[in-house]
Amino acid sequence: MLKKHLILIGILISLALFGVSVSLYPGGSMFDKNSVGFLWTQNFISNLFGEKAFNGAPNPSRYWGMAAMFFLSAALAVFFINYAKRIPHRGSSNVIKYLGAGGMIATFLIATPLHDIMATVASTLFLVCLFYITVFIYKTRLHVFKVLCSLCMLIFYYTLYIYGSGDVSTLPIWQKINFGGMILLVLGLEYFTKPEDFGSVGK
């Protein structure tokens, strides 16, 4: 039972730890250094990982946030490794397996001083894996997941577009939408698709 629900358990632990981290964040954001606490419309998740908060106070949320990232990254790494086994093309399966697991290592390192470069690496690898999964989803009759995978990719790309445009006023909100969509998609793929949906493995 534990093995069957390992991904869900890891994500739930991560969300609980994020909840603690958010509750402990002293305050301040790039938009308002004097704001109090963690504001969902102004603070980025990465604000939880700094030694000091944006308002200059010591940041007690840091280690809770890093622990949350560890459990999230571990859960998603297990997802990619396991889900790769459902993909009928061996080369594509290996891409999802190895790039997915590698991307989750980069995802955890986002919580370290390597944040900027690791965020780029993690985003790139996640999008590559999601693209491969989406291609094979489109070969099935899983029409709902065709829409969900496409929507998740569009949100991810739009979030990156906002970041690149320099107008980041709405980026904290889109970051949370992207984060939530990613988690819901992973859980949906894990529980509501099966190997038979993709045909014979190993072709």
Coordinates of N, CA, C and O in Angstrom, one line a residue, residues 6-100:
L6 N 3.2 6.0 -2.9 CA 4.4 6.7 -2.5 C 4.5 8.1 -3.0 O 4.9 9.1 -2.3
I7 N 4.1 8.3 -4.3 CA 4.1 9.6 -4.9 C 3.1 10.6 -4.2 O 3.5 11.7 -3.9
L8 N 1.9 10.1 -4.0 CA 0.9 10.9 -3.3 C 1.4 11.3 -1.9 O 1.3 12.5 -1.5
I9 N 1.9 10.3 -1.2 CA 2.4 10.6 0.2 C 3.5 11.6 0.2 O 3.5 12.6 1.0
G10 N 4.5 11.5 -0.8 CA 5.5 12.5 -0.9 C 5.0 13.9 -1.1 O 5.5 14.8 -0.6
I11 N 4.1 14.0 -2.0 CA 3.5 15.3 -2.4 C 2.8 15.9 -1.2 O 2.9 17.1 -0.9
L12 N 2.0 15.1 -0.5 CA 1.2 15.6 0.7 C 2.2 16.0 1.8 O 1.9 17.1 2.4
I13 N 3.3 15.3 2.0 CA 4.3 15.7 3.0 C 4.9 17.1 2.6 O 5.0 18.0 3.4
S14 N 5.2 17.1 1.3 CA 5.8 18.4 0.8 C 4.8 19.6 0.9 O 5.3 20.6 1.4
L15 N 3.6 19.4 0.6 CA 2.6 20.5 0.8 C 2.4 20.9 2.2 O 2.3 22.1 2.5
A16 N 2.5 19.9 3.1 CA 2.4 20.2 4.6 C 3.6 21.0 5.0 O 3.4 22.0 5.8
L17 N 4.8 20.6 4.6 CA 6.0 21.4 4.9 C 6.0 22.8 4.3 O 6.4 23.7 5.0
F18 N 5.5 22.9 3.1 CA 5.4 24.2 2.5 C 4.4 25.1 3.3 O 4.6 26.3 3.5
G19 N 3.3 24.5 3.8 CA 2.4 25.2 4.7 C 3.0 25.8 5.9 O 2.8 26.9 6.3
V20 N 3.9 24.9 6.5 CA 4.6 25.4 7.7 C 5.6 26.5 7.3 O 5.7 27.5 8.0
S21 N 6.3 26.3 6.3 CA 7.3 27.3 5.8 C 6.6 28.6 5.5 O 7.1 29.7 5.9
V22 N 5.5 28.6 4.8 CA 4.7 29.8 4.5 C 4.3 30.6 5.8 O 4.4 31.8 5.9
S23 N 3.9 29.8 6.8 CA 3.4 30.4 8.0 C 4.5 31.1 8.8 O 4.2 31.9 9.6
L24 N 5.7 30.6 8.6 CA 6.8 31.2 9.3 C 7.6 32.3 8.6 O 8.4 33.0 9.2
Y25 N 7.2 32.6 7.3 CA 7.9 33.6 6.6 C 7.7 35.0 7.2 O 6.5 35.4 7.3
P26 N 8.7 35.7 7.5 CA 8.6 37.0 8.3 C 7.9 38.0 7.4 O 7.0 38.8 8.0
G27 N 8.2 38.2 6.2 CA 7.6 39.2 5.3 C 8.5 39.9 4.4 O 9.7 39.6 4.4
G28 N 8.0 40.6 3.5 CA 8.7 41.3 2.5 C 8.7 40.6 1.2 O 8.7 39.4 1.1
S29 N 8.7 41.4 0.1 CA 8.7 40.8 -1.3 C 9.4 41.8 -2.2 O 9.7 42.9 -1.8
M30 N 9.7 41.4 -3.4 CA 10.3 42.3 -4.3 C 9.4 43.5 -4.7 O 9.9 44.5 -5.2
F31 N 8.1 43.4 -4.4 CA 7.2 44.4 -4.7 C 7.0 45.4 -3.5 O 6.6 46.5 -3.7
D32 N 7.1 44.8 -2.3 CA 6.9 45.6 -1.1 C 7.8 45.0 0.0 O 7.4 44.0 0.6
K33 N 8.9 45.6 0.4 CA 9.8 45.1 1.4 C 9.2 45.1 2.8 O 9.7 44.5 3.7
N34 N 8.1 45.9 3.0 CA 7.5 46.1 4.3 C 6.3 45.3 4.5 O 5.6 45.4 5.5
S35 N 5.9 44.4 3.5 CA 4.7 43.6 3.7 C 5.0 42.6 4.8 O 6.1 42.2 5.1
V36 N 3.9 42.1 5.4 CA 4.0 41.2 6.5 C 3.6 39.8 6.1 O 2.5 39.6 5.5
G37 N 4.4 38.8 6.4 CA 4.1 37.4 6.1 C 4.3 37.1 4.6 O 4.8 37.9 3.8
F38 N 3.9 35.9 4.3 CA 4.0 35.5 2.9 C 2.7 35.8 2.2 O 1.6 35.3 2.5
L39 N 2.8 36.6 1.1 CA 1.6 37.0 0.4 C 1.6 36.2 -1.0 O 2.5 36.3 -1.8
W40 N 0.5 35.5 -1.2 CA 0.5 34.6 -2.3 C 0.5 35.4 -3.7 O 0.9 34.8 -4.7
T41 N 0.1 36.6 -3.7 CA 0.1 37.4 -4.9 C 1.4 38.2 -5.1 O 1.5 38.8 -6.2
Q42 N 2.3 38.2 -4.1 CA 3.5 39.0 -4.2 C 4.8 38.2 -4.0 O 5.8 38.5 -4.6
N43 N 4.7 37.2 -3.2 CA 5.9 36.4 -2.9 C 6.1 35.2 -3.8 O 5.1 34.5 -4.2
F44 N 7.3 34.9 -4.2 CA 7.6 33.7 -5.0 C 7.9 32.6 -4.0 O 8.4 32.8 -2.8
I45 N 7.8 31.4 -4.4 CA 8.1 30.2 -3.5 C 9.6 30.3 -3.1 O 9.9 29.9 -2.0
S46 N 10.4 30.7 -4.0 CA 11.8 30.8 -3.8 C 12.2 31.8 -2.6 O 13.2 31.7 -2.0
N47 N 11.2 32.7 -2.3 CA 11.5 33.6 -1.2 C 11.6 32.8 0.2 O 12.2 33.3 1.1
L48 N 11.0 31.6 0.2 CA 11.1 30.8 1.4 C 12.5 30.3 1.7 O 12.7 29.8 2.8
F49 N 13.3 30.3 0.7 CA 14.6 29.5 0.8 C 15.8 30.4 1.2 O 16.9 29.9 1.5
G50 N 15.6 31.7 1.3 CA 16.7 32.6 1.6 C 17.1 32.6 3.1 O 16.2 32.3 4.0
E51 N 18.3 32.9 3.4 CA 18.7 33.0 4.8 C 18.0 34.1 5.5 O 17.7 34.1 6.7
K52 N 17.7 35.2 4.7 CA 17.0 36.3 5.3 C 15.7 36.6 4.4 O 15.8 36.3 3.2
A53 N 14.7 37.0 5.0 CA 13.5 37.4 4.3 C 13.8 38.7 3.5 O 14.7 39.4 3.8
F54 N 12.8 39.1 2.7 CA 13.0 40.4 1.9 C 13.0 41.6 2.8 O 13.6 42.6 2.5
N55 N 12.4 41.5 4.0 CA 12.3 42.6 4.9 C 13.6 42.7 5.8 O 13.7 43.6 6.7
G56 N 14.5 41.8 5.5 CA 15.8 41.8 6.3 C 15.9 41.0 7.5 O 16.9 40.8 8.1
A57 N 14.7 40.4 7.9 CA 14.7 39.6 9.1 C 15.2 38.2 8.9 O 15.2 37.7 7.7
P58 N 15.8 37.5 9.9 CA 16.2 36.1 9.7 C 15.0 35.3 9.3 O 13.8 35.6 9.7
N59 N 15.2 34.3 8.4 CA 14.1 33.6 7.8 C 14.0 32.2 8.4 O 14.6 31.3 7.9
P60 N 13.1 32.0 9.3 CA 12.9 30.7 9.9 C 12.2 29.7 9.0 O 12.1 28.5 9.3
S61 N 11.7 30.2 7.9 CA 10.9 29.3 7.0 C 11.9 28.5 6.1 O 11.5 27.6 5.4
R62 N 13.2 28.9 6.1 CA 14.1 28.3 5.1 C 14.2 26.8 5.1 O 14.0 26.2 4.0
Y63 N 14.5 26.2 6.2 CA 14.7 24.8 6.2 C 13.4 24.0 6.0 O 13.5 22.9 5.5
W64 N 12.3 24.5 6.5 CA 11.0 23.9 6.2 C 10.8 23.9 4.7 O 10.3 22.9 4.1
G65 N 11.1 25.0 4.0 CA 10.9 25.1 2.6 C 11.8 24.1 1.8 O 11.4 23.5 0.9
M66 N 13.1 24.0 2.3 CA 14.0 23.1 1.7 C 13.6 21.7 1.8 O 13.7 20.9 0.9
A67 N 13.1 21.3 3.0 CA 12.6 20.0 3.2 C 11.4 19.7 2.3 O 11.2 18.6 1.8
A68 N 10.5 20.7 2.2 CA 9.4 20.6 1.3 C 9.8 20.3 -0.2 O 9.3 19.4 -0.9
M69 N 10.9 21.0 -0.6 CA 11.4 20.8 -2.0 C 12.0 19.4 -2.1 O 11.9 18.8 -3.2
F70 N 12.6 18.9 -1.0 CA 13.2 17.6 -1.1 C 12.1 16.5 -1.3 O 12.3 15.7 -2.2
F71 N 11.1 16.6 -0.5 CA 10.0 15.6 -0.7 C 9.3 15.7 -2.0 O 8.9 14.7 -2.6
L72 N 9.1 16.9 -2.5 CA 8.4 17.1 -3.8 C 9.3 16.6 -4.9 O 8.8 15.9 -5.8
S73 N 10.6 16.9 -4.9 CA 11.5 16.4 -5.9 C 11.6 14.9 -5.9 O 11.6 14.3 -7.0
A74 N 11.7 14.3 -4.7 CA 11.8 12.9 -4.6 C 10.5 12.2 -5.1 O 10.6 11.2 -5.9
A75 N 9.3 12.8 -4.8 CA 8.1 12.2 -5.3 C 8.0 12.3 -6.8 O 7.6 11.3 -7.5
L76 N 8.4 13.4 -7.4 CA 8.3 13.6 -8.8 C 9.3 12.7 -9.5 O 9.1 12.2 -10.7
A77 N 10.5 12.5 -8.9 CA 11.5 11.7 -9.5 C 10.9 10.2 -9.6 O 11.1 9.6 -10.6
V78 N 10.3 9.8 -8.5 CA 9.7 8.4 -8.5 C 8.6 8.4 -9.6 O 8.5 7.4 -10.3
F79 N 7.8 9.4 -9.8 CA 6.8 9.5 -10.8 C 7.4 9.3 -12.2 O 7.0 8.4 -13.0
F80 N 8.4 10.0 -12.5 CA 9.0 9.9 -13.9 C 9.7 8.5 -14.1 O 9.6 8.0 -15.2
I81 N 10.3 8.0 -13.1 CA 11.0 6.7 -13.2 C 9.9 5.6 -13.4 O 10.1 4.8 -14.3
N82 N 8.8 5.7 -12.7 CA 7.8 4.7 -12.8 C 7.0 4.9 -14.1 O 6.6 3.9 -14.8
Y83 N 6.7 6.1 -14.4 CA 5.8 6.4 -15.6 C 6.5 6.0 -16.9 O 5.8 5.7 -17.8
A84 N 7.8 6.1 -16.9 CA 8.6 5.8 -18.1 C 8.3 4.3 -18.5 O 8.4 4.0 -19.7
K85 N 8.0 3.5 -17.5 CA 7.7 2.1 -17.8 C 6.4 1.9 -18.6 O 6.2 0.8 -19.2
R86 N 5.6 2.9 -18.6 CA 4.3 2.8 -19.3 C 4.4 3.2 -20.8 O 3.5 2.9 -21.6
I87 N 5.6 3.8 -21.1 CA 5.8 4.3 -22.5 C 6.3 3.2 -23.4 O 7.3 2.6 -23.1
P88 N 5.6 3.0 -24.5 CA 6.0 1.8 -25.4 C 7.2 1.9 -26.2 O 7.7 1.0 -26.8
H89 N 7.8 3.1 -26.3 CA 9.0 3.3 -27.1 C 10.2 3.4 -26.1 O 10.3 4.3 -25.3
R90 N 11.2 2.5 -26.3 CA 12.3 2.4 -25.3 C 13.1 3.7 -25.2 O 13.4 4.1 -24.1
G91 N 13.4 4.3 -26.3 CA 14.2 5.5 -26.3 C 13.5 6.7 -25.6 O 14.1 7.4 -24.7
S92 N 12.2 6.8 -25.9 CA 11.4 7.8 -25.2 C 11.2 7.6 -23.7 O 11.3 8.5 -22.9
S93 N 11.1 6.3 -23.4 CA 11.0 5.9 -22.0 C 12.2 6.3 -21.2 O 12.2 6.8 -20.1
N94 N 13.4 6.1 -21.9 CA 14.6 6.4 -21.2 C 14.8 7.9 -21.0 O 15.3 8.4 -20.0
V95 N 14.3 8.7 -22.0 CA 14.4 10.2 -21.9 C 13.5 10.6 -20.7 O 14.0 11.4 -19.8
I96 N 12.3 10.1 -20.5 CA 11.5 10.4 -19.4 C 12.1 10.0 -18.1 O 12.1 10.8 -17.1
K97 N 12.6 8.8 -18.1 CA 13.2 8.3 -16.9 C 14.4 9.1 -16.4 O 14.4 9.5 -15.2
Y98 N 15.4 9.2 -17.3 CA 16.6 9.8 -16.8 C 16.6 11.3 -16.8 O 17.1 11.9 -15.8
L99 N 16.0 12.0 -17.8 CA 15.9 13.4 -17.7 C 14.9 13.9 -16.6 O 15.1 14.9 -15.9
G100 N 13.8 13.0 -16.4 CA 12.9 13.3 -15.3 C 13.6 13.3 -14.0 O 13.4 14.2 -13.1

